């Protein structure tokens, strides 16, 4: 069970046999001091989680229903500005899913917001291609890569799986219900201008794709 310190108490938790930290409270606010009595997290938070719970070296703190992160030296790594911060590595190694103003994005293991918090939905790497993640905003979809860079603009209402029709291609549909294809570089290899696309299977047969 994960411990979250929110009640009036002085509590002890241990990172190693050589180092100890104390959660302290004053006027229903919480912080952390080390065994030398040095305050490493200011006593101003409504919640403090143990180090290592969300990140190998960081503690999640909360104030006014917003959350941030401190490292073990007391350096503020992520300002308390997110409605939620999920555990690192759930979606992808070195990233944590965050929520701000009802929108989702990601921070990396330096605390930098690597994917802006502008999306209504985010997927996971490997669902479409191992190096891209599907993102969605206002009903439109696109892809970001592992550098957090947009590689396919968020402008399609639908994107099929790659390789369903042709290797390395995915069928896309725009807001005008027009169809086309993108490849795994993000290029529109067939312009998105068609009402229907049919794939020839042989000289005598054809398959209606959409």
PDB file of C-alpha atoms in Angstrom, residues 6-200:
ATOM      1  CA  UNK A   6      -1.857  13.982   5.130  1.00  0.00           C
ATOM      2  CA  UNK A   7      -2.694  13.664   8.842  1.00  0.00           C
ATOM      3  CA  UNK A   8      -1.259  15.673  11.737  1.00  0.00           C
ATOM      4  CA  UNK A   9       1.818  13.712  12.750  1.00  0.00           C
ATOM      5  CA  UNK A  10       5.564  13.443  12.575  1.00  0.00           C
ATOM      6  CA  UNK A  11       6.454  10.361  10.577  1.00  0.00           C
ATOM      7  CA  UNK A  12       9.659   8.601   9.615  1.00  0.00           C
ATOM      8  CA  UNK A  13      10.504   6.871   6.394  1.00  0.00           C
ATOM      9  CA  UNK A  14      13.837   5.494   5.256  1.00  0.00           C
ATOM     10  CA  UNK A  15      15.511   5.571   1.856  1.00  0.00           C
ATOM     11  CA  UNK A  16      18.515   3.513   2.959  1.00  0.00           C
ATOM     12  CA  UNK A  17      20.242   2.357   6.117  1.00  0.00           C
ATOM     13  CA  UNK A  18      22.469   5.438   6.013  1.00  0.00           C
ATOM     14  CA  UNK A  19      19.888   8.152   5.372  1.00  0.00           C
ATOM     15  CA  UNK A  20      16.585   9.026   7.049  1.00  0.00           C
ATOM     16  CA  UNK A  21      13.974  11.676   6.433  1.00  0.00           C
ATOM     17  CA  UNK A  22      11.106  12.839   8.576  1.00  0.00           C
ATOM     18  CA  UNK A  23       7.733  14.068   7.396  1.00  0.00           C
ATOM     19  CA  UNK A  24       6.841  17.017   9.616  1.00  0.00           C
ATOM     20  CA  UNK A  25       3.645  19.005   9.938  1.00  0.00           C
ATOM     21  CA  UNK A  26       2.699  22.446  11.142  1.00  0.00           C
ATOM     22  CA  UNK A  27      -0.770  23.976  10.958  1.00  0.00           C
ATOM     23  CA  UNK A  28      -1.913  21.009   8.855  1.00  0.00           C
ATOM     24  CA  UNK A  29       0.832  21.581   6.298  1.00  0.00           C
ATOM     25  CA  UNK A  30       3.533  19.016   5.566  1.00  0.00           C
ATOM     26  CA  UNK A  31       7.180  18.990   4.610  1.00  0.00           C
ATOM     27  CA  UNK A  32      10.315  16.880   4.994  1.00  0.00           C
ATOM     28  CA  UNK A  33      13.452  17.334   7.116  1.00  0.00           C
ATOM     29  CA  UNK A  34      16.546  15.151   7.115  1.00  0.00           C
ATOM     30  CA  UNK A  35      18.268  13.623  10.146  1.00  0.00           C
ATOM     31  CA  UNK A  36      20.364  16.788  10.509  1.00  0.00           C
ATOM     32  CA  UNK A  37      17.209  18.832  10.948  1.00  0.00           C
ATOM     33  CA  UNK A  38      17.549  20.507   7.564  1.00  0.00           C
ATOM     34  CA  UNK A  39      14.263  21.156   5.808  1.00  0.00           C
ATOM     35  CA  UNK A  40      14.497  19.641   2.333  1.00  0.00           C
ATOM     36  CA  UNK A  41      10.839  20.042   1.413  1.00  0.00           C
ATOM     37  CA  UNK A  42       9.124  23.181   2.766  1.00  0.00           C
ATOM     38  CA  UNK A  43       6.317  22.679   5.265  1.00  0.00           C
ATOM     39  CA  UNK A  44       3.614  24.078   3.016  1.00  0.00           C
ATOM     40  CA  UNK A  45       2.006  21.088   1.341  1.00  0.00           C
ATOM     41  CA  UNK A  46      -1.286  19.332   2.036  1.00  0.00           C
ATOM     42  CA  UNK A  47       0.214  15.965   1.064  1.00  0.00           C
ATOM     43  CA  UNK A  48       3.669  14.411   0.781  1.00  0.00           C
ATOM     44  CA  UNK A  49       4.352  10.971  -0.692  1.00  0.00           C
ATOM     45  CA  UNK A  50       7.449   8.879   0.096  1.00  0.00           C
ATOM     46  CA  UNK A  51      10.391   9.116  -2.242  1.00  0.00           C
ATOM     47  CA  UNK A  52      10.615   6.307  -4.812  1.00  0.00           C
ATOM     48  CA  UNK A  53       6.839   5.836  -5.069  1.00  0.00           C
ATOM     49  CA  UNK A  54       6.371   7.721  -8.326  1.00  0.00           C
ATOM     50  CA  UNK A  55       9.993   8.142  -9.459  1.00  0.00           C
ATOM     51  CA  UNK A  56      13.197   6.438  -8.219  1.00  0.00           C
ATOM     52  CA  UNK A  57      14.430   9.613  -6.507  1.00  0.00           C
ATOM     53  CA  UNK A  58      11.488  11.976  -6.217  1.00  0.00           C
ATOM     54  CA  UNK A  59       8.603  12.705  -3.851  1.00  0.00           C
ATOM     55  CA  UNK A  60       5.201  13.890  -5.027  1.00  0.00           C
ATOM     56  CA  UNK A  61       3.741  16.808  -3.093  1.00  0.00           C
ATOM     57  CA  UNK A  62       0.296  18.357  -3.258  1.00  0.00           C
ATOM     58  CA  UNK A  63      -1.203  21.749  -2.501  1.00  0.00           C
ATOM     59  CA  UNK A  64      -4.618  23.115  -3.461  1.00  0.00           C
ATOM     60  CA  UNK A  65      -5.306  19.863  -5.357  1.00  0.00           C
ATOM     61  CA  UNK A  66      -2.272  20.401  -7.578  1.00  0.00           C
ATOM     62  CA  UNK A  67       0.863  18.251  -7.582  1.00  0.00           C
ATOM     63  CA  UNK A  68       4.593  18.617  -8.140  1.00  0.00           C
ATOM     64  CA  UNK A  69       7.845  16.744  -7.479  1.00  0.00           C
ATOM     65  CA  UNK A  70      10.953  17.203  -5.307  1.00  0.00           C
ATOM     66  CA  UNK A  71      14.195  15.255  -5.477  1.00  0.00           C
ATOM     67  CA  UNK A  72      16.010  13.861  -2.425  1.00  0.00           C
ATOM     68  CA  UNK A  73      18.238  16.918  -2.111  1.00  0.00           C
ATOM     69  CA  UNK A  74      15.195  19.169  -1.828  1.00  0.00           C
ATOM     70  CA  UNK A  75      15.349  20.563  -5.345  1.00  0.00           C
ATOM     71  CA  UNK A  76      11.952  21.356  -6.819  1.00  0.00           C
ATOM     72  CA  UNK A  77      11.917  19.305 -10.024  1.00  0.00           C
ATOM     73  CA  UNK A  78       8.317  19.905 -11.079  1.00  0.00           C
ATOM     74  CA  UNK A  79       6.234  22.833  -9.899  1.00  0.00           C
ATOM     75  CA  UNK A  80       2.931  21.939  -8.209  1.00  0.00           C
ATOM     76  CA  UNK A  81       0.742  22.761 -11.196  1.00  0.00           C
ATOM     77  CA  UNK A  82      -0.703  19.436 -12.337  1.00  0.00           C
ATOM     78  CA  UNK A  83      -4.066  17.958 -11.399  1.00  0.00           C
ATOM     79  CA  UNK A  84      -2.444  14.530 -11.487  1.00  0.00           C
ATOM     80  CA  UNK A  85       0.973  12.965 -12.011  1.00  0.00           C
ATOM     81  CA  UNK A  86       1.066   9.245 -12.715  1.00  0.00           C
ATOM     82  CA  UNK A  87       3.920   6.891 -11.923  1.00  0.00           C
ATOM     83  CA  UNK A  88       6.887   7.034 -14.256  1.00  0.00           C
ATOM     84  CA  UNK A  89       7.233   4.275 -16.820  1.00  0.00           C
ATOM     85  CA  UNK A  90       3.589   3.182 -17.070  1.00  0.00           C
ATOM     86  CA  UNK A  91       3.116   4.455 -20.637  1.00  0.00           C
ATOM     87  CA  UNK A  92       6.759   4.626 -21.666  1.00  0.00           C
ATOM     88  CA  UNK A  93      10.135   4.448 -19.959  1.00  0.00           C
ATOM     89  CA  UNK A  94      11.260   7.741 -18.461  1.00  0.00           C
ATOM     90  CA  UNK A  95       7.918   9.514 -18.939  1.00  0.00           C
ATOM     91  CA  UNK A  96       5.035  10.246 -16.564  1.00  0.00           C
ATOM     92  CA  UNK A  97       1.493  11.075 -17.641  1.00  0.00           C
ATOM     93  CA  UNK A  98       0.316  14.437 -16.291  1.00  0.00           C
ATOM     94  CA  UNK A  99      -2.980  16.307 -16.376  1.00  0.00           C
ATOM     95  CA  UNK A 100      -3.436  20.071 -16.383  1.00  0.00           C
ATOM     96  CA  UNK A 101      -6.654  22.004 -16.940  1.00  0.00           C
ATOM     97  CA  UNK A 102      -8.303  18.726 -17.885  1.00  0.00           C
ATOM     98  CA  UNK A 103      -5.795  17.986 -20.652  1.00  0.00           C
ATOM     99  CA  UNK A 104      -3.087  15.322 -20.805  1.00  0.00           C
ATOM    100  CA  UNK A 105       0.604  15.388 -21.640  1.00  0.00           C
ATOM    101  CA  UNK A 106       3.889  13.920 -20.401  1.00  0.00           C
ATOM    102  CA  UNK A 107       6.910  14.980 -18.374  1.00  0.00           C
ATOM    103  CA  UNK A 108      10.291  13.299 -18.767  1.00  0.00           C
ATOM    104  CA  UNK A 109      12.703  12.163 -16.058  1.00  0.00           C
ATOM    105  CA  UNK A 110      14.246  15.632 -15.839  1.00  0.00           C
ATOM    106  CA  UNK A 111      10.833  17.123 -15.039  1.00  0.00           C
ATOM    107  CA  UNK A 112      10.503  18.779 -18.442  1.00  0.00           C
ATOM    108  CA  UNK A 113       7.102  18.754 -20.121  1.00  0.00           C
ATOM    109  CA  UNK A 114       8.063  16.775 -23.201  1.00  0.00           C
ATOM    110  CA  UNK A 115       4.518  16.409 -24.558  1.00  0.00           C
ATOM    111  CA  UNK A 116       2.397  19.505 -23.990  1.00  0.00           C
ATOM    112  CA  UNK A 117      -0.728  19.147 -21.854  1.00  0.00           C
ATOM    113  CA  UNK A 118      -3.130  19.885 -24.705  1.00  0.00           C
ATOM    114  CA  UNK A 119      -4.611  16.470 -25.459  1.00  0.00           C
ATOM    115  CA  UNK A 120      -7.962  14.934 -24.543  1.00  0.00           C
ATOM    116  CA  UNK A 121      -6.583  11.409 -25.002  1.00  0.00           C
ATOM    117  CA  UNK A 122      -3.163   9.826 -25.335  1.00  0.00           C
ATOM    118  CA  UNK A 123      -2.273   6.309 -26.373  1.00  0.00           C
ATOM    119  CA  UNK A 124       0.892   4.291 -25.864  1.00  0.00           C
ATOM    120  CA  UNK A 125       3.952   3.611 -27.934  1.00  0.00           C
ATOM    121  CA  UNK A 126       3.587   0.351 -29.827  1.00  0.00           C
ATOM    122  CA  UNK A 127      -0.168   0.550 -30.430  1.00  0.00           C
ATOM    123  CA  UNK A 128       0.366   1.796 -33.979  1.00  0.00           C
ATOM    124  CA  UNK A 129       4.141   1.785 -34.364  1.00  0.00           C
ATOM    125  CA  UNK A 130       6.850   1.283 -31.775  1.00  0.00           C
ATOM    126  CA  UNK A 131       8.195   4.836 -32.035  1.00  0.00           C
ATOM    127  CA  UNK A 132       4.916   6.772 -32.259  1.00  0.00           C
ATOM    128  CA  UNK A 133       2.087   7.476 -29.832  1.00  0.00           C
ATOM    129  CA  UNK A 134      -1.442   8.382 -30.910  1.00  0.00           C
ATOM    130  CA  UNK A 135      -2.756  11.644 -29.431  1.00  0.00           C
ATOM    131  CA  UNK A 136      -6.188  13.220 -29.740  1.00  0.00           C
ATOM    132  CA  UNK A 137      -7.491  16.761 -29.261  1.00  0.00           C
ATOM    133  CA  UNK A 138     -10.967  18.079 -30.079  1.00  0.00           C
ATOM    134  CA  UNK A 139     -11.795  14.862 -31.877  1.00  0.00           C
ATOM    135  CA  UNK A 140      -8.742  15.013 -34.136  1.00  0.00           C
ATOM    136  CA  UNK A 141      -5.855  12.556 -34.104  1.00  0.00           C
ATOM    137  CA  UNK A 142      -2.149  12.541 -34.869  1.00  0.00           C
ATOM    138  CA  UNK A 143       1.136  11.102 -33.617  1.00  0.00           C
ATOM    139  CA  UNK A 144       4.057  12.200 -31.446  1.00  0.00           C
ATOM    140  CA  UNK A 145       7.410  10.430 -31.350  1.00  0.00           C
ATOM    141  CA  UNK A 146       9.698   9.505 -28.450  1.00  0.00           C
ATOM    142  CA  UNK A 147      11.256  12.964 -28.509  1.00  0.00           C
ATOM    143  CA  UNK A 148       7.804  14.422 -27.887  1.00  0.00           C
ATOM    144  CA  UNK A 149       7.752  15.909 -31.383  1.00  0.00           C
ATOM    145  CA  UNK A 150       4.592  15.883 -33.505  1.00  0.00           C
ATOM    146  CA  UNK A 151       5.345  13.662 -36.506  1.00  0.00           C
ATOM    147  CA  UNK A 152       1.809  13.469 -37.884  1.00  0.00           C
ATOM    148  CA  UNK A 153      -0.295  16.628 -37.463  1.00  0.00           C
ATOM    149  CA  UNK A 154      -3.342  16.308 -35.228  1.00  0.00           C
ATOM    150  CA  UNK A 155      -5.858  16.795 -38.037  1.00  0.00           C
ATOM    151  CA  UNK A 156      -7.456  13.436 -38.835  1.00  0.00           C
ATOM    152  CA  UNK A 157     -10.781  12.175 -37.510  1.00  0.00           C
ATOM    153  CA  UNK A 158      -9.671   8.583 -37.978  1.00  0.00           C
ATOM    154  CA  UNK A 159      -6.383   6.739 -38.460  1.00  0.00           C
ATOM    155  CA  UNK A 160      -6.305   3.010 -39.161  1.00  0.00           C
ATOM    156  CA  UNK A 161      -3.577   0.633 -38.054  1.00  0.00           C
ATOM    157  CA  UNK A 162      -0.468   0.572 -40.174  1.00  0.00           C
ATOM    158  CA  UNK A 163      -0.071  -2.388 -42.562  1.00  0.00           C
ATOM    159  CA  UNK A 164      -3.815  -3.165 -42.680  1.00  0.00           C
ATOM    160  CA  UNK A 165      -3.988  -2.406 -46.404  1.00  0.00           C
ATOM    161  CA  UNK A 166      -0.383  -1.892 -47.470  1.00  0.00           C
ATOM    162  CA  UNK A 167       2.856  -2.400 -45.567  1.00  0.00           C
ATOM    163  CA  UNK A 168       3.972   0.760 -43.728  1.00  0.00           C
ATOM    164  CA  UNK A 169       0.822   2.655 -44.731  1.00  0.00           C
ATOM    165  CA  UNK A 170      -2.207   3.726 -42.667  1.00  0.00           C
ATOM    166  CA  UNK A 171      -5.576   4.870 -43.985  1.00  0.00           C
ATOM    167  CA  UNK A 172      -6.610   8.322 -42.718  1.00  0.00           C
ATOM    168  CA  UNK A 173      -9.835  10.322 -42.864  1.00  0.00           C
ATOM    169  CA  UNK A 174     -10.116  14.089 -42.511  1.00  0.00           C
ATOM    170  CA  UNK A 175     -12.932  16.336 -41.250  1.00  0.00           C
ATOM    171  CA  UNK A 176     -14.469  16.450 -44.730  1.00  0.00           C
ATOM    172  CA  UNK A 177     -14.737  12.645 -44.737  1.00  0.00           C
ATOM    173  CA  UNK A 178     -12.014  12.439 -47.379  1.00  0.00           C
ATOM    174  CA  UNK A 179      -9.617   9.482 -47.439  1.00  0.00           C
ATOM    175  CA  UNK A 180      -5.934   9.011 -48.136  1.00  0.00           C
ATOM    176  CA  UNK A 181      -2.838   7.276 -46.777  1.00  0.00           C
ATOM    177  CA  UNK A 182       0.127   8.238 -44.620  1.00  0.00           C
ATOM    178  CA  UNK A 183       3.348   6.266 -44.325  1.00  0.00           C
ATOM    179  CA  UNK A 184       5.616   5.663 -41.328  1.00  0.00           C
ATOM    180  CA  UNK A 185       7.505   8.883 -41.988  1.00  0.00           C
ATOM    181  CA  UNK A 186       4.261  10.846 -41.559  1.00  0.00           C
ATOM    182  CA  UNK A 187       4.051  11.736 -45.238  1.00  0.00           C
ATOM    183  CA  UNK A 188       0.696  11.713 -47.045  1.00  0.00           C
ATOM    184  CA  UNK A 189       1.688   9.244 -49.742  1.00  0.00           C
ATOM    185  CA  UNK A 190      -1.817   9.347 -51.197  1.00  0.00           C
ATOM    186  CA  UNK A 191      -3.467  12.761 -50.751  1.00  0.00           C
ATOM    187  CA  UNK A 192      -6.486  12.904 -48.467  1.00  0.00           C
ATOM    188  CA  UNK A 193      -8.922  13.984 -51.175  1.00  0.00           C
ATOM    189  CA  UNK A 194     -10.871  10.834 -52.071  1.00  0.00           C
ATOM    190  CA  UNK A 195     -14.418   9.748 -51.221  1.00  0.00           C
ATOM    191  CA  UNK A 196     -13.532   6.083 -51.586  1.00  0.00           C
ATOM    192  CA  UNK A 197     -10.392   4.021 -52.058  1.00  0.00           C
ATOM    193  CA  UNK A 198     -10.422   0.533 -53.563  1.00  0.00           C
ATOM    194  CA  UNK A 199      -7.489  -1.878 -53.501  1.00  0.00           C
ATOM    195  CA  UNK A 200      -6.994  -4.224 -56.443  1.00  0.00           C
TER     196      UNK A 200
END
